[in-house]
Short mmCIF file of C-alpha atoms in Angstrom, two decimals:
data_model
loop_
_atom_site.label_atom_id
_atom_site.label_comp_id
_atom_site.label_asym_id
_atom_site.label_seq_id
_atom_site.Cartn_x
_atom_site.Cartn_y
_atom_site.Cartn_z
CA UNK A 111 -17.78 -37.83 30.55
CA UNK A 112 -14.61 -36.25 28.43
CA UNK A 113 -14.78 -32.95 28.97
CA UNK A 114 -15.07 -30.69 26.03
CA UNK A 115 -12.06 -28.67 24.23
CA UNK A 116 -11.63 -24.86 25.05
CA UNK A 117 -12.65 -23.35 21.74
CA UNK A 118 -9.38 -21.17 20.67
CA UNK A 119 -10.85 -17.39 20.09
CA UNK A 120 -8.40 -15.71 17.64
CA UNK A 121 -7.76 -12.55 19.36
CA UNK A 122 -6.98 -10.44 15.76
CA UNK A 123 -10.23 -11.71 14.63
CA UNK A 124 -12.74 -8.55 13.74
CA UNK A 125 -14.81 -6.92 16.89
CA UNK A 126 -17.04 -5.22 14.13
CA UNK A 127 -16.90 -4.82 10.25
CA UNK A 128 -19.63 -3.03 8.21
CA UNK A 129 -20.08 -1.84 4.55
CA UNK A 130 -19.77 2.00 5.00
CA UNK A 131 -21.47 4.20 2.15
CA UNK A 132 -19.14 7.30 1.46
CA UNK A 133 -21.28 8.79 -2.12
CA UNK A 134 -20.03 8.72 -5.48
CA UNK A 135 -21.19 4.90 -5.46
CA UNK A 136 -18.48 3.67 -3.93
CA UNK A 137 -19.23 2.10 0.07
CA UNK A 138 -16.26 1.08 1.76
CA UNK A 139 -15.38 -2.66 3.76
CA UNK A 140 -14.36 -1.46 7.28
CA UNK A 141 -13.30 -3.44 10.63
CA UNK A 142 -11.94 -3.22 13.60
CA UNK A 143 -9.92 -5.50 15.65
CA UNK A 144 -7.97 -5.48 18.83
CA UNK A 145 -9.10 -3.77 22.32
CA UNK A 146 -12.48 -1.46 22.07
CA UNK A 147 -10.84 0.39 25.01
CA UNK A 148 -6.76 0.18 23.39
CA UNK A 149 -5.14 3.02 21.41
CA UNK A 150 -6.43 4.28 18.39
CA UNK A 151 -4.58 2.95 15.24
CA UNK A 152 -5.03 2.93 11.49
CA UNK A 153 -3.88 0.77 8.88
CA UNK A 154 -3.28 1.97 5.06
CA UNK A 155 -3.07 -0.80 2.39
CA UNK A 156 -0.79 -0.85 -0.30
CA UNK A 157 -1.00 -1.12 -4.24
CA UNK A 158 -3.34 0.68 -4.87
CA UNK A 159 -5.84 -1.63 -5.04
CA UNK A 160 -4.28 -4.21 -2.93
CA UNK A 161 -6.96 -4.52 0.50
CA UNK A 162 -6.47 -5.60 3.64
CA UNK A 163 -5.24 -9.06 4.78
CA UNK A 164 -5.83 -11.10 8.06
CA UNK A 165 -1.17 -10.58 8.21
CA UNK A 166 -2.06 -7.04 8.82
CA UNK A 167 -4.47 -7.30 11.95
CA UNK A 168 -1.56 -9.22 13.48
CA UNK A 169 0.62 -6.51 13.52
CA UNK A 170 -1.38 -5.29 15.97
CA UNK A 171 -1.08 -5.73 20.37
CA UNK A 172 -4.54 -6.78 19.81
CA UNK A 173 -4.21 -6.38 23.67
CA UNK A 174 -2.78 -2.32 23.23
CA UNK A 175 -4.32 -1.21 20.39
CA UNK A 176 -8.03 -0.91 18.98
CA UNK A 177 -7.17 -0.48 15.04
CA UNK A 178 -9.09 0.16 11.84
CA UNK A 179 -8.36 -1.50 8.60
CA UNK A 180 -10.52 -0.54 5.40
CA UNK A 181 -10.37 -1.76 1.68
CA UNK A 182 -9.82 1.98 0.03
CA UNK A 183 -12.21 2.41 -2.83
CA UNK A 184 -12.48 0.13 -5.53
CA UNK A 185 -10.30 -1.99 -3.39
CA UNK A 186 -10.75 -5.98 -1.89
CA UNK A 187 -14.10 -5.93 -0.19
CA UNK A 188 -15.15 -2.18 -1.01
CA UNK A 189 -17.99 -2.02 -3.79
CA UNK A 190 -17.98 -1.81 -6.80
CA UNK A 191 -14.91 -4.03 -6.71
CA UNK A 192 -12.14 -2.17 -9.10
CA UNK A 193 -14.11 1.04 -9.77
CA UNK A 194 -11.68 3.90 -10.89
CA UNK A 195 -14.28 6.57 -11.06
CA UNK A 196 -14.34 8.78 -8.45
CA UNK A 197 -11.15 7.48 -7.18
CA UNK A 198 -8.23 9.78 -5.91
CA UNK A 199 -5.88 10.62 -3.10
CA UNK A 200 -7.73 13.73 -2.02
CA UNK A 201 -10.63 10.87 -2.20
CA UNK A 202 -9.40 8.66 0.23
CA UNK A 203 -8.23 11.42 2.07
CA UNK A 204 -11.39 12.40 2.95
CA UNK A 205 -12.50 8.53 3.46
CA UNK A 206 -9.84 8.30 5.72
CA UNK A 207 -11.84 11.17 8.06
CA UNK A 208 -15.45 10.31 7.51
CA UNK A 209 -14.19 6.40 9.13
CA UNK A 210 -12.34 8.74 12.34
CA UNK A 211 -15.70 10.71 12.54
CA UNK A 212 -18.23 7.55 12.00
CA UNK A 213 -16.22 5.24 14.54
CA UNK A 214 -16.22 8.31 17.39
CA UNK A 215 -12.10 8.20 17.08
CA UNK A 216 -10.33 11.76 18.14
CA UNK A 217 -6.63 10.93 17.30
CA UNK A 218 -5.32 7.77 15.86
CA UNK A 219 -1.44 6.40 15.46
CA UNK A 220 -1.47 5.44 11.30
CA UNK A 221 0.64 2.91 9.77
CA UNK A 222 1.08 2.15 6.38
CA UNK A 223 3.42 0.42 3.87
CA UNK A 224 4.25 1.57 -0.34
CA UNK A 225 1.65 3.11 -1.31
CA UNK A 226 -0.37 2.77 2.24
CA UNK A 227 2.60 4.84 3.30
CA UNK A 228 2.27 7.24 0.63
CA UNK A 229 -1.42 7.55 1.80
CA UNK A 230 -0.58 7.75 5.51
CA UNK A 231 1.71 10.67 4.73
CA UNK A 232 -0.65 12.52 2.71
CA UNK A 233 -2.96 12.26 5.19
CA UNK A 234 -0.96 13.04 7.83
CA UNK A 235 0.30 16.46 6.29
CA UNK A 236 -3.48 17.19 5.79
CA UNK A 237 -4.69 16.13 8.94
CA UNK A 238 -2.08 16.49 11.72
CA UNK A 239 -4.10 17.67 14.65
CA UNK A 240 -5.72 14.36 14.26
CA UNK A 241 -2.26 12.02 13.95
CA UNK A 242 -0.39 10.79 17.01
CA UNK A 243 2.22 8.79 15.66
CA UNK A 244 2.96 7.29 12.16
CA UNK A 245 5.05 3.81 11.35
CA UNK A 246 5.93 3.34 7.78
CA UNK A 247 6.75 0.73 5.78
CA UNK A 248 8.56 1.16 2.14
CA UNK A 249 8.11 4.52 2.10
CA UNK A 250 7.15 5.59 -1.36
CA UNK A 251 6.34 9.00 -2.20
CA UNK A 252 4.49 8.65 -5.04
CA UNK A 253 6.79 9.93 -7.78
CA UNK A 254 7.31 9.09 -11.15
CA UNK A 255 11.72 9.08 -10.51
CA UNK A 256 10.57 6.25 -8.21
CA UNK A 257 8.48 4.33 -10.55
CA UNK A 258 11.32 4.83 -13.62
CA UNK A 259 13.62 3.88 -10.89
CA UNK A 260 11.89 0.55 -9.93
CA UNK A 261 10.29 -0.55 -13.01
CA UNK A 262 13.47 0.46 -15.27
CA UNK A 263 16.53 1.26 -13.83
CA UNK A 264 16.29 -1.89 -10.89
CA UNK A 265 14.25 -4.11 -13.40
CA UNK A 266 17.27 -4.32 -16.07
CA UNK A 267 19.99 -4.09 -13.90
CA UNK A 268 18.81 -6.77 -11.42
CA UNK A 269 16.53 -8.65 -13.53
CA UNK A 270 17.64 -8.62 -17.25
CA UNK A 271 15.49 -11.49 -18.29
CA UNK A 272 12.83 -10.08 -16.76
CA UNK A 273 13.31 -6.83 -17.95
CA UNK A 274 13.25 -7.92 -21.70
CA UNK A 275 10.40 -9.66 -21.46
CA UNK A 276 8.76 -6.69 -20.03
CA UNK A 277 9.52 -4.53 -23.33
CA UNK A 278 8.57 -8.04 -25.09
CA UNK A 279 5.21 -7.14 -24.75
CA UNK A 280 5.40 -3.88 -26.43
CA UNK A 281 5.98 -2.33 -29.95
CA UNK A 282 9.41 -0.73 -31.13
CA UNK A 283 7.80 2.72 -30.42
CA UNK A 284 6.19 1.81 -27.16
CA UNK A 285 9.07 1.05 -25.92
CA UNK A 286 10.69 4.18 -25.59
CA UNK A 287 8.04 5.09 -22.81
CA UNK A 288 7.50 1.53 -21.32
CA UNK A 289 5.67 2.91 -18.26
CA UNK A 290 3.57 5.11 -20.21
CA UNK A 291 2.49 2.08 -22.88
CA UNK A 292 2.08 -0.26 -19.86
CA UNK A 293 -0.81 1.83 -18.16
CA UNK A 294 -2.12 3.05 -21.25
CA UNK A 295 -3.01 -0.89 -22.35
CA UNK A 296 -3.59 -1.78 -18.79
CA UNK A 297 -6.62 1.11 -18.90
CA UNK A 298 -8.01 0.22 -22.16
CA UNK A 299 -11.50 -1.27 -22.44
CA UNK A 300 -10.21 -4.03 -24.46
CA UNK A 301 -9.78 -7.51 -22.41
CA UNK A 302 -7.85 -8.76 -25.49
CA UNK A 303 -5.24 -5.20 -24.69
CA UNK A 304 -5.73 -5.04 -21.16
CA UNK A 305 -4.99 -8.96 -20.00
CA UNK A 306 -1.92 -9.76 -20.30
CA UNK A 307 -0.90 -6.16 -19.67
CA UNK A 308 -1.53 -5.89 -16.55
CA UNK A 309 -0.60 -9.82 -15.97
CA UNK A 310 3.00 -8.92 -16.95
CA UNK A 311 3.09 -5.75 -14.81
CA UNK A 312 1.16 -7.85 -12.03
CA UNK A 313 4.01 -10.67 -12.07
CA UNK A 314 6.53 -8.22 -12.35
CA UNK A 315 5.98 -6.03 -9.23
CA UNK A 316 5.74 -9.45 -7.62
CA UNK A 317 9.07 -10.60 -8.45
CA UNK A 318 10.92 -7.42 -7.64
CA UNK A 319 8.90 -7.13 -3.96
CA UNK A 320 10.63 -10.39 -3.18
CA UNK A 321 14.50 -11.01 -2.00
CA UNK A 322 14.25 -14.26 -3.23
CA UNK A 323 11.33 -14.48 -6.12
CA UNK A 324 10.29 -17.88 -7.25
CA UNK A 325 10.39 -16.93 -10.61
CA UNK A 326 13.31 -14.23 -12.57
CA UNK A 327 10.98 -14.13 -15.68
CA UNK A 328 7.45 -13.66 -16.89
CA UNK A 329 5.46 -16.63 -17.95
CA UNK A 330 2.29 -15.12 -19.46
CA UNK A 331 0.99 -19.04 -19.71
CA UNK A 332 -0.34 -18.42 -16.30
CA UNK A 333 -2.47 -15.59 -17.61
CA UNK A 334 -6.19 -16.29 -15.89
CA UNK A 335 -9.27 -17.71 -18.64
CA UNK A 336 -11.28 -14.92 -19.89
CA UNK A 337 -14.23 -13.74 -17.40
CA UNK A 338 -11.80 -14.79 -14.60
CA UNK A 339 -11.33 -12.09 -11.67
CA UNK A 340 -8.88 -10.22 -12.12
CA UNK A 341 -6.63 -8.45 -9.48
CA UNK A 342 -7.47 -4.87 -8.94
CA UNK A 343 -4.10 -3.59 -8.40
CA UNK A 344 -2.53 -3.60 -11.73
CA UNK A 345 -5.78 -1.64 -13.18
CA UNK A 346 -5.73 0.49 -9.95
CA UNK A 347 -1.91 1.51 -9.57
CA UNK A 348 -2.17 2.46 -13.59
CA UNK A 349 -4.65 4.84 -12.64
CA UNK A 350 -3.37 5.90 -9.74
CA UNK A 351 0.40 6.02 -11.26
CA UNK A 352 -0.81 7.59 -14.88
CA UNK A 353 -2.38 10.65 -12.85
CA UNK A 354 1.12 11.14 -10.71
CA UNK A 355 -1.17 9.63 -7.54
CA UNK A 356 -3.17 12.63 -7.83
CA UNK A 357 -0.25 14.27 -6.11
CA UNK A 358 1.78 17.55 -6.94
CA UNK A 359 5.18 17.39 -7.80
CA UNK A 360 7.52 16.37 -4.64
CA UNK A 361 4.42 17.10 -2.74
CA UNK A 362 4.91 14.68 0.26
CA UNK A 363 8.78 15.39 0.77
CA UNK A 364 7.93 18.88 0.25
CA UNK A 365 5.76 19.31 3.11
CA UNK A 366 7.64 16.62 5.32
CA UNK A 367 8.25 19.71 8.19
CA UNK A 368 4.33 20.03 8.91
CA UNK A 369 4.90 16.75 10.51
CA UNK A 370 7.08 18.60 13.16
CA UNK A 371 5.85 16.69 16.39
CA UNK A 372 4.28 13.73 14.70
CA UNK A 373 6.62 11.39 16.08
CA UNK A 374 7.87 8.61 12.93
CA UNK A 375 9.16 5.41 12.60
CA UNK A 376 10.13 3.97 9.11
CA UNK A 377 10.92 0.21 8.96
CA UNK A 378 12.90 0.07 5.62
CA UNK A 379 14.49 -3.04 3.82
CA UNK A 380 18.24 -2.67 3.03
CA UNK A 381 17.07 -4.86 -0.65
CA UNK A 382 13.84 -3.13 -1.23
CA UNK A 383 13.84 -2.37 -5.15
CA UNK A 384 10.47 -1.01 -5.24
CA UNK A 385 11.39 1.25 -2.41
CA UNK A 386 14.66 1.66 -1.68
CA UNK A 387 16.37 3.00 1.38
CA UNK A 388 17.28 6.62 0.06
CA UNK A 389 13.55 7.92 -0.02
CA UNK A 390 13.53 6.60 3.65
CA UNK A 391 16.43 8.51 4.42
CA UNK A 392 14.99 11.64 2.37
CA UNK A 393 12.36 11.59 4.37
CA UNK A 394 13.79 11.51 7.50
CA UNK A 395 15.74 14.31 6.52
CA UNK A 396 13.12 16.61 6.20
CA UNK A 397 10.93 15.50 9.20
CA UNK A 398 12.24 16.08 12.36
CA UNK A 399 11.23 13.50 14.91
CA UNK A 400 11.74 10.64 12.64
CA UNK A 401 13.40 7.94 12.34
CA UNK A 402 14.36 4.88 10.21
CA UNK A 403 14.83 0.99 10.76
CA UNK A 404 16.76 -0.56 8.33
CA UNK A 405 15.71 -4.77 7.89
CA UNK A 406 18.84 -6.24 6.36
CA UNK A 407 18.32 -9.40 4.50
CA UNK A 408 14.60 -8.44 3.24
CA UNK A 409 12.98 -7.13 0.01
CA UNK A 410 10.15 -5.40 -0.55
CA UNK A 411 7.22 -7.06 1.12
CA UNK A 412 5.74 -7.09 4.45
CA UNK A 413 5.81 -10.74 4.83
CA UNK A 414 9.93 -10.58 4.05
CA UNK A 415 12.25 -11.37 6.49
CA UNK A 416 12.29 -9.60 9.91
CA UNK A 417 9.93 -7.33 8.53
CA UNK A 418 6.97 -7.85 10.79
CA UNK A 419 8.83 -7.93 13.90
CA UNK A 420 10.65 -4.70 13.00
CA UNK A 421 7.21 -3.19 12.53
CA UNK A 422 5.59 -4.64 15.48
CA UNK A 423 8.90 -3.22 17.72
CA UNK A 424 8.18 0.02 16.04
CA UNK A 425 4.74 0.09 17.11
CA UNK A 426 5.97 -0.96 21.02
CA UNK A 427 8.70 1.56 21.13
CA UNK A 428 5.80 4.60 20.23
CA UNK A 429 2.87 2.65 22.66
CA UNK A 430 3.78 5.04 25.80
CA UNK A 431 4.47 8.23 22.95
CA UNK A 432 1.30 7.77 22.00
CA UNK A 433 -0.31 7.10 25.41
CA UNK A 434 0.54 10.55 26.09
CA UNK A 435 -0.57 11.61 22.87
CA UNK A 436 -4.03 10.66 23.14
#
């Protein structure tokens, strides 16, 4: 008789996921993957609003490392999907340290890229007795200068075409605040308003996150039949963004020196035009023990060029830092 084929287990395939009530109606998708008896890690998602992949389990030693990945509130397979109530960094904050306490974890190493890295910081500064290494990716700090920065300054001058049709999509007088008119019509109630306002802004993150974007212009004949579901990021990072990320002014880079002993790593793409590499360096600047990584061919995203590996190298060069930490 032929023997049967070995049946491949995927070793970054979930040990244990659950739905995790945290009040306010919102309960949370959690999992964890990896080794039950490896080093604590976290990862922070992006957007806000974006959710975990399966691309960010595999950044993961699932043979070093035992790490947690949750959909933040409102977020991929967190209920109610898209729910903005109730939703804020000090929110997720506190998410962040019901999972520790619920899972039985004492310190963890957090990583986190744009706005996961915004998140990873915050929490970090909050909660440092409880951090024993961080690895960035795109640091963003979750200030408006960035956003004009990205969405107008690096929009026009990289992507005119783009750019214009952007403002396209808004009146003469919304146009002198295009941010401000974006999120405003993202937000309201009206499908017929909100649509193809956040489809535009939707396309047009994606095209400046890559080095090499399919696509140097909007084409709002692509916009998804009415009733279809929508992404949650668009309606997410216009609350998020609209509110200044529930943040204070400069607050992360402000309070950079209370991670004094947190060692940091910071994998940054040299073509990144969402986040460039001068809030990296900023960064670094005011947190000793840090350092950055610049990727040099790359853009924006974590599936760019090099970018994984850098990240993964990050994460082996702390492994005996945070052996020691634990």
């Amino acid at each position: 008789m032929e023997s049967e084929a070995p049946v491949e287990v995927d070793p970054h395939a979930p040990l244990t996921t659950q739905m995790l009530p945290i009040g306010e109606g919102h309960t949370l998708y959690v999992e964890t993957v990896g080794n039950a008896d490896g080093i604590p890690a976290l990862f922070l998602h992006g957007g806000p609003g974006s959710g975990c992949q399966p691309s960010h389990r595999r950044l993961f030693d699932p043979d070093r490392f035992h790490a947690v990945l949750f959909d933040q509130r409102g977020a991929g397979r967190s209920t109610p999907h898209g729910e903005r109530a109730a939703n804020s960094t000090d929110r997720l904050i506190a998410d962040i340290e019901l999972i520790r306490a619920t899972l039985g974890v004492e310190r963890w190493l957090v990583v986190g890229g744009s706005w996961g890295a915004t998140l990873a910081l915050a929490y970090a500064q909050a909660y440092p007795d409880r951090v024993t290494a961080v690895v960035l990716r795109a640091a963003f700090l979750g200030t408006r200068p960035e956003l004009d920065r990205a969405f107008s300054t690096a929009m026009s001058h990289f992507y005119p075409r783009l750019h214009a049709d952007f403002l396209d999509l808004l009146t003469p007088s919304e146009r002198n605040q295009p941010l401000e008119a974006y999120w405003r019509r993202i937000l309201d109630p009206d499908p017929e308003i909100h649509r193809p306002a956040a489809f535009a802004w939707y396309q047009a993150e994606r095209i400046l996150s890559q080095i090499a974007p399919p696509a140097e212009a909007l084409d709002l004949s692509q916009l998804p039949a009415p009733g279809a579901r929508f992404p949650a990021s668009p309606f997410m990072e216009a609350h998020y963004f609209s509110n200044d990320c529930f943040l204070e002014p400069d607050q992360l880079l402000a309070n950079a020196p209370k991670l004094a002993g947190i060692p940091g790593r910071i994998v940054q793409s040299r073509y990144d035009l969402l986040c460039p590499p001068a809030t990296s360096h900023a960064l670094v600047n005011a947190w000793p023990g840090a350092t950055v990584q610049i990727v040099g061919a790359a853009g924006h995203g974590q599936s760019e060029p090099g970018v994984e590996a850098a990240i993964g190298a990050a994460l082996a060069d702390l492994h005996p830092v945070v052996i020691d930490g634990q």
